[in-house]
Amino acid sequence: MQKPRALTDDEIEELSPRGVNAANVAKNAGFTGVQIHSAHGYLNSQFLSPITNQRTDKWGGSLENRARFLLTIVERTREAVGPNFPVCVKLNSSDFQKGGFSDEDAATVAGWLEQRGIDLLEISGGTYENVAFLDTEARPSAREAYFLEYANIIRAAAPNVPLMITGGFRTPKFMESTLAGGDVDVIGLGRPFCVAPNFPNALRAGDLHKLPTPEFDIQIGSGFWGHRSTSATLRGLNSQAGTAWFYEQIYRLADGEAPHMRPGSAIGVLSRHFQREFKMAKRRKHNT
């Protein structure tokens, strides 16, 4: 393994065309829109965060400089796909790390994205170092949706961009009240698709009152070992185990098998996940 290093300016300039090309490929393949993922500690998010972005050139330092990479990709993508092809951005409401990307930063960047004509802004939060978007006990509020309380902050900064919140929605009643209250324009759902791919039809028919999700059962143990542990490491492992369990269901669907609702143990789930990831990594290395 190589030690990570900072990208050179030329390397950064070469990266944005790759994202633009991906958007063009998606458009030509028949997709009806693209999302530029800029949350959860991925590359765009790393540029935005002062923790991971410690550059002193035009790509680092001030928030304007840290946002330059994302805004450049958005601008070039819009130019490439045209004004009528939807371009969405997924943005952290906060990194939930001291000295990281804050909700004030998110509001400012949201305003800049509005100026560049994005069609939808999705709000999430956290990184894989602080898994607020995975940890059901780390949510900023006791409400069903993890990041809903940031909606008003973002809405005030970018009032003309349709707003989407993803994370934690589990009951049709709460989703309907959230939309009716005008907090958001779109609700994002992910995990329920992994175990009940046909659930939108059941929702529309009024036959589903709560979305299936077993993540609370997938944990190392109870008490100190569970989701409410005082240990951030244990909470992170339990959250990662829940995510790994949903990965299993995606693989089952890809293999033509039905998802199963047996949560199993966190250790078993994580063990199978890492074994599968290791095998896939070896195959990729062999094929390159």
Coordinates of N, CA and C in Angstrom, one line a residue, residues 181-280:
G181 N -45.8 19.7 5.4 CA -45.3 20.8 6.1 C -44.4 21.7 5.3
G182 N -43.9 21.3 4.2 CA -43.1 22.1 3.3 C -41.6 22.1 3.7
D183 N -41.2 21.2 4.7 CA -39.8 21.2 5.1 C -38.9 20.7 3.9
V184 N -39.4 19.8 3.1 CA -38.6 19.3 2.0 C -39.6 19.1 0.8
D185 N -39.0 18.9 -0.4 CA -39.8 18.7 -1.6 C -39.7 17.2 -2.0
V186 N -38.7 16.5 -1.6 CA -38.5 15.1 -2.0 C -37.9 14.4 -0.8
I187 N -38.4 13.2 -0.6 CA -37.9 12.3 0.4 C -37.1 11.2 -0.2
G188 N -35.9 11.0 0.3 CA -35.0 9.9 -0.2 C -35.1 8.7 0.6
L189 N -35.2 7.5 0.0 CA -35.2 6.2 0.6 C -34.2 5.3 0.0
G190 N -33.4 4.6 0.8 CA -32.4 3.7 0.3 C -32.5 2.2 0.8
R191 N -32.3 2.1 2.1 CA -32.3 0.7 2.6 C -33.6 -0.1 2.4
P192 N -34.7 0.5 2.5 CA -35.9 -0.3 2.3 C -36.0 -1.0 0.9
F193 N -35.3 -0.4 -0.1 CA -35.3 -1.1 -1.4 C -34.5 -2.4 -1.4
C194 N -33.5 -2.5 -0.4 CA -32.7 -3.7 -0.4 C -33.5 -4.9 0.1
V195 N -34.5 -4.7 0.9 CA -35.3 -5.8 1.4 C -36.7 -5.9 0.9
A196 N -37.2 -4.8 0.3 CA -38.5 -4.9 -0.2 C -38.6 -4.0 -1.5
P197 N -38.0 -4.5 -2.6 CA -37.9 -3.7 -3.8 C -39.2 -3.1 -4.3
N198 N -40.3 -3.8 -4.0 CA -41.6 -3.4 -4.6 C -42.4 -2.5 -3.6
F199 N -41.7 -2.0 -2.5 CA -42.4 -1.3 -1.5 C -43.1 0.0 -2.0
P200 N -42.6 0.7 -3.1 CA -43.3 1.9 -3.5 C -44.8 1.6 -4.0
N201 N -45.0 0.4 -4.6 CA -46.3 0.1 -5.0 C -47.2 -0.2 -3.8
A202 N -46.6 -0.8 -2.8 CA -47.4 -1.0 -1.5 C -47.7 0.3 -0.8
L203 N -46.8 1.2 -0.9 CA -47.0 2.5 -0.3 C -48.2 3.2 -1.0
R204 N -48.1 3.2 -2.3 CA -49.1 3.9 -3.1 C -50.5 3.3 -2.9
A205 N -50.5 2.0 -2.7 CA -51.8 1.3 -2.5 C -52.3 1.4 -1.1
G206 N -51.5 2.0 -0.2 CA -51.9 2.2 1.2 C -51.9 0.9 2.0
D207 N -51.1 -0.1 1.5 CA -51.0 -1.4 2.2 C -49.8 -1.5 3.1
L208 N -49.0 -0.4 3.2 CA -47.7 -0.5 4.0 C -47.7 0.6 5.0
H209 N -47.6 0.3 6.3 CA -47.7 1.4 7.3 C -46.3 1.6 7.9
K210 N -45.4 0.7 7.7 CA -44.0 0.9 8.1 C -43.1 0.2 7.2
L211 N -42.0 0.8 6.8 CA -41.1 0.2 5.9 C -40.2 -0.8 6.7
P212 N -39.9 -1.9 6.0 CA -39.1 -3.0 6.7 C -37.7 -2.5 6.9
T213 N -37.1 -2.7 8.1 CA -35.7 -2.4 8.3 C -35.3 -3.0 9.6
P214 N -34.3 -4.0 9.5 CA -33.9 -4.7 10.7 C -32.6 -4.2 11.3
E215 N -32.2 -2.9 10.9 CA -30.8 -2.5 11.3 C -30.7 -2.5 12.8
F216 N -31.7 -2.2 13.6 CA -31.6 -2.2 15.0 C -31.3 -3.5 15.7
D217 N -31.5 -4.6 14.9 CA -31.3 -6.0 15.5 C -29.8 -6.4 15.2
I218 N -29.2 -5.7 14.3 CA -27.8 -6.2 13.9 C -26.8 -5.4 14.7
Q219 N -26.4 -6.1 15.8 CA -25.4 -5.5 16.7 C -24.6 -6.6 17.4
I220 N -23.5 -6.2 17.9 CA -22.6 -7.2 18.6 C -23.3 -7.8 19.8
G221 N -24.0 -7.0 20.5 CA -24.7 -7.5 21.7 C -25.7 -6.4 22.2
S222 N -26.0 -6.5 23.5 CA -26.9 -5.5 24.1 C -26.1 -4.7 25.1
G223 N -26.7 -3.6 25.7 CA -26.1 -2.8 26.6 C -24.8 -2.1 26.1
F224 N -23.7 -2.3 26.7 CA -22.5 -1.7 26.3 C -22.1 -2.1 24.9
W225 N -22.4 -3.3 24.5 CA -22.0 -3.8 23.2 C -23.0 -3.4 22.1
G226 N -24.1 -2.7 22.4 CA -25.1 -2.4 21.4 C -25.0 -1.0 20.8
H227 N -26.1 -0.6 20.1 CA -26.1 0.7 19.4 C -26.0 1.9 20.4
R228 N -26.4 1.7 21.7 CA -26.4 2.8 22.6 C -25.1 2.8 23.4
S229 N -24.1 2.0 23.0 CA -22.8 1.9 23.7 C -22.2 3.3 23.9
T230 N -21.5 3.5 25.0 CA -20.7 4.8 25.2 C -19.4 4.8 24.3
S231 N -19.1 3.6 23.7 CA -17.9 3.5 22.9 C -18.3 3.9 21.5
A232 N -17.6 4.9 21.0 CA -17.9 5.3 19.6 C -17.4 4.2 18.6
T233 N -16.4 3.5 19.0 CA -15.9 2.4 18.1 C -16.9 1.3 18.0
L234 N -17.5 0.9 19.1 CA -18.5 -0.1 19.1 C -19.8 0.3 18.3
R235 N -20.2 1.6 18.5 CA -21.3 2.1 17.8 C -21.0 2.1 16.3
G236 N -19.8 2.4 15.9 CA -19.4 2.4 14.5 C -19.4 1.0 14.0
L237 N -18.9 0.0 14.7 CA -18.9 -1.3 14.2 C -20.3 -1.8 14.0
N238 N -21.2 -1.5 15.0 CA -22.6 -2.0 14.9 C -23.3 -1.3 13.6
S239 N -23.0 -0.1 13.4 CA -23.5 0.6 12.3 C -23.0 0.1 11.0
Q240 N -21.7 -0.2 10.9 CA -21.1 -0.8 9.8 C -21.6 -2.2 9.5
A241 N -21.9 -2.9 10.6 CA -22.5 -4.3 10.4 C -23.9 -4.2 9.8
G242 N -24.7 -3.2 10.2 CA -26.0 -3.0 9.6 C -25.9 -2.7 8.1
T243 N -24.9 -1.8 7.8 CA -24.7 -1.5 6.4 C -24.3 -2.8 5.6
A244 N -23.4 -3.6 6.2 CA -22.9 -4.8 5.5 C -24.1 -5.8 5.3
W245 N -25.0 -5.8 6.2 CA -26.2 -6.7 6.1 C -27.0 -6.3 4.9
F246 N -27.2 -5.0 4.7 CA -27.9 -4.5 3.5 C -27.1 -4.8 2.2
Y247 N -25.8 -4.7 2.3 CA -25.0 -5.1 1.1 C -25.3 -6.5 0.7
E248 N -25.4 -7.4 1.7 CA -25.8 -8.8 1.4 C -27.1 -8.9 0.7
Q249 N -28.0 -8.1 1.0 CA -29.3 -8.2 0.4 C -29.2 -7.8 -1.1
I250 N -28.4 -6.8 -1.3 CA -28.2 -6.3 -2.7 C -27.5 -7.4 -3.6
Y251 N -26.6 -8.1 -3.0 CA -25.9 -9.2 -3.7 C -26.9 -10.3 -4.0
R252 N -27.8 -10.6 -3.0 CA -28.8 -11.6 -3.2 C -29.8 -11.2 -4.3
L253 N -30.2 -10.0 -4.4 CA -31.1 -9.5 -5.4 C -30.3 -9.6 -6.8
A254 N -29.1 -9.3 -6.8 CA -28.3 -9.3 -8.1 C -28.2 -10.8 -8.6
D255 N -28.2 -11.7 -7.6 CA -28.1 -13.1 -8.0 C -29.4 -13.8 -8.2
G256 N -30.5 -12.9 -8.2 CA -31.8 -13.5 -8.5 C -32.5 -14.1 -7.3
E257 N -31.9 -13.9 -6.1 CA -32.5 -14.5 -4.9 C -33.3 -13.4 -4.2
A258 N -34.2 -13.9 -3.4 CA -35.0 -13.0 -2.6 C -34.3 -12.5 -1.3
P259 N -34.4 -11.3 -0.9 CA -33.8 -10.8 0.3 C -34.3 -11.6 1.5
H260 N -33.5 -11.8 2.5 CA -34.0 -12.5 3.7 C -34.0 -11.5 4.9
M261 N -34.9 -11.7 5.9 CA -35.0 -10.8 7.0 C -34.4 -11.3 8.2
R262 N -33.5 -12.3 8.1 CA -32.8 -12.8 9.3 C -31.6 -11.9 9.6
P263 N -31.6 -11.2 10.6 CA -30.5 -10.2 10.9 C -29.2 -10.9 11.2
G264 N -29.2 -12.0 12.0 CA -27.9 -12.6 12.3 C -27.1 -11.8 13.2
S265 N -25.8 -12.2 13.5 CA -24.9 -11.5 14.4 C -24.1 -10.5 13.6
A266 N -23.7 -9.4 14.3 CA -22.9 -8.4 13.7 C -21.5 -8.9 13.3
I267 N -20.9 -9.8 14.1 CA -19.6 -10.4 13.8 C -19.7 -11.2 12.5
G268 N -20.8 -12.1 12.4 CA -20.9 -12.9 11.3 C -21.1 -12.1 10.0
V269 N -21.9 -11.1 10.1 CA -22.2 -10.2 9.0 C -20.9 -9.5 8.5
L270 N -20.2 -8.9 9.4 CA -19.0 -8.2 9.1 C -17.9 -9.2 8.5
S271 N -17.8 -10.4 9.1 CA -16.9 -11.4 8.6 C -17.2 -11.7 7.1
R272 N -18.4 -12.0 6.8 CA -18.8 -12.3 5.4 C -18.6 -11.2 4.5
H273 N -18.8 -10.0 5.0 CA -18.7 -8.8 4.2 C -17.2 -8.6 3.8
F274 N -16.3 -8.7 4.8 CA -14.9 -8.4 4.5 C -14.3 -9.5 3.6
Q275 N -14.7 -10.7 3.8 CA -14.3 -11.8 3.0 C -14.7 -11.6 1.5
R276 N -15.9 -11.1 1.3 CA -16.4 -10.9 0.0 C -15.7 -9.7 -0.7
E277 N -15.4 -8.6 0.1 CA -14.7 -7.5 -0.4 C -13.3 -7.8 -0.7
F278 N -12.7 -8.7 0.1 CA -11.3 -9.1 -0.2 C -11.2 -9.9 -1.5
K279 N -12.1 -10.8 -1.7 CA -12.1 -11.6 -2.9 C -12.3 -10.7 -4.1
M280 N -13.3 -9.7 -4.0 CA -13.5 -8.8 -5.1 C -12.3 -8.0 -5.4

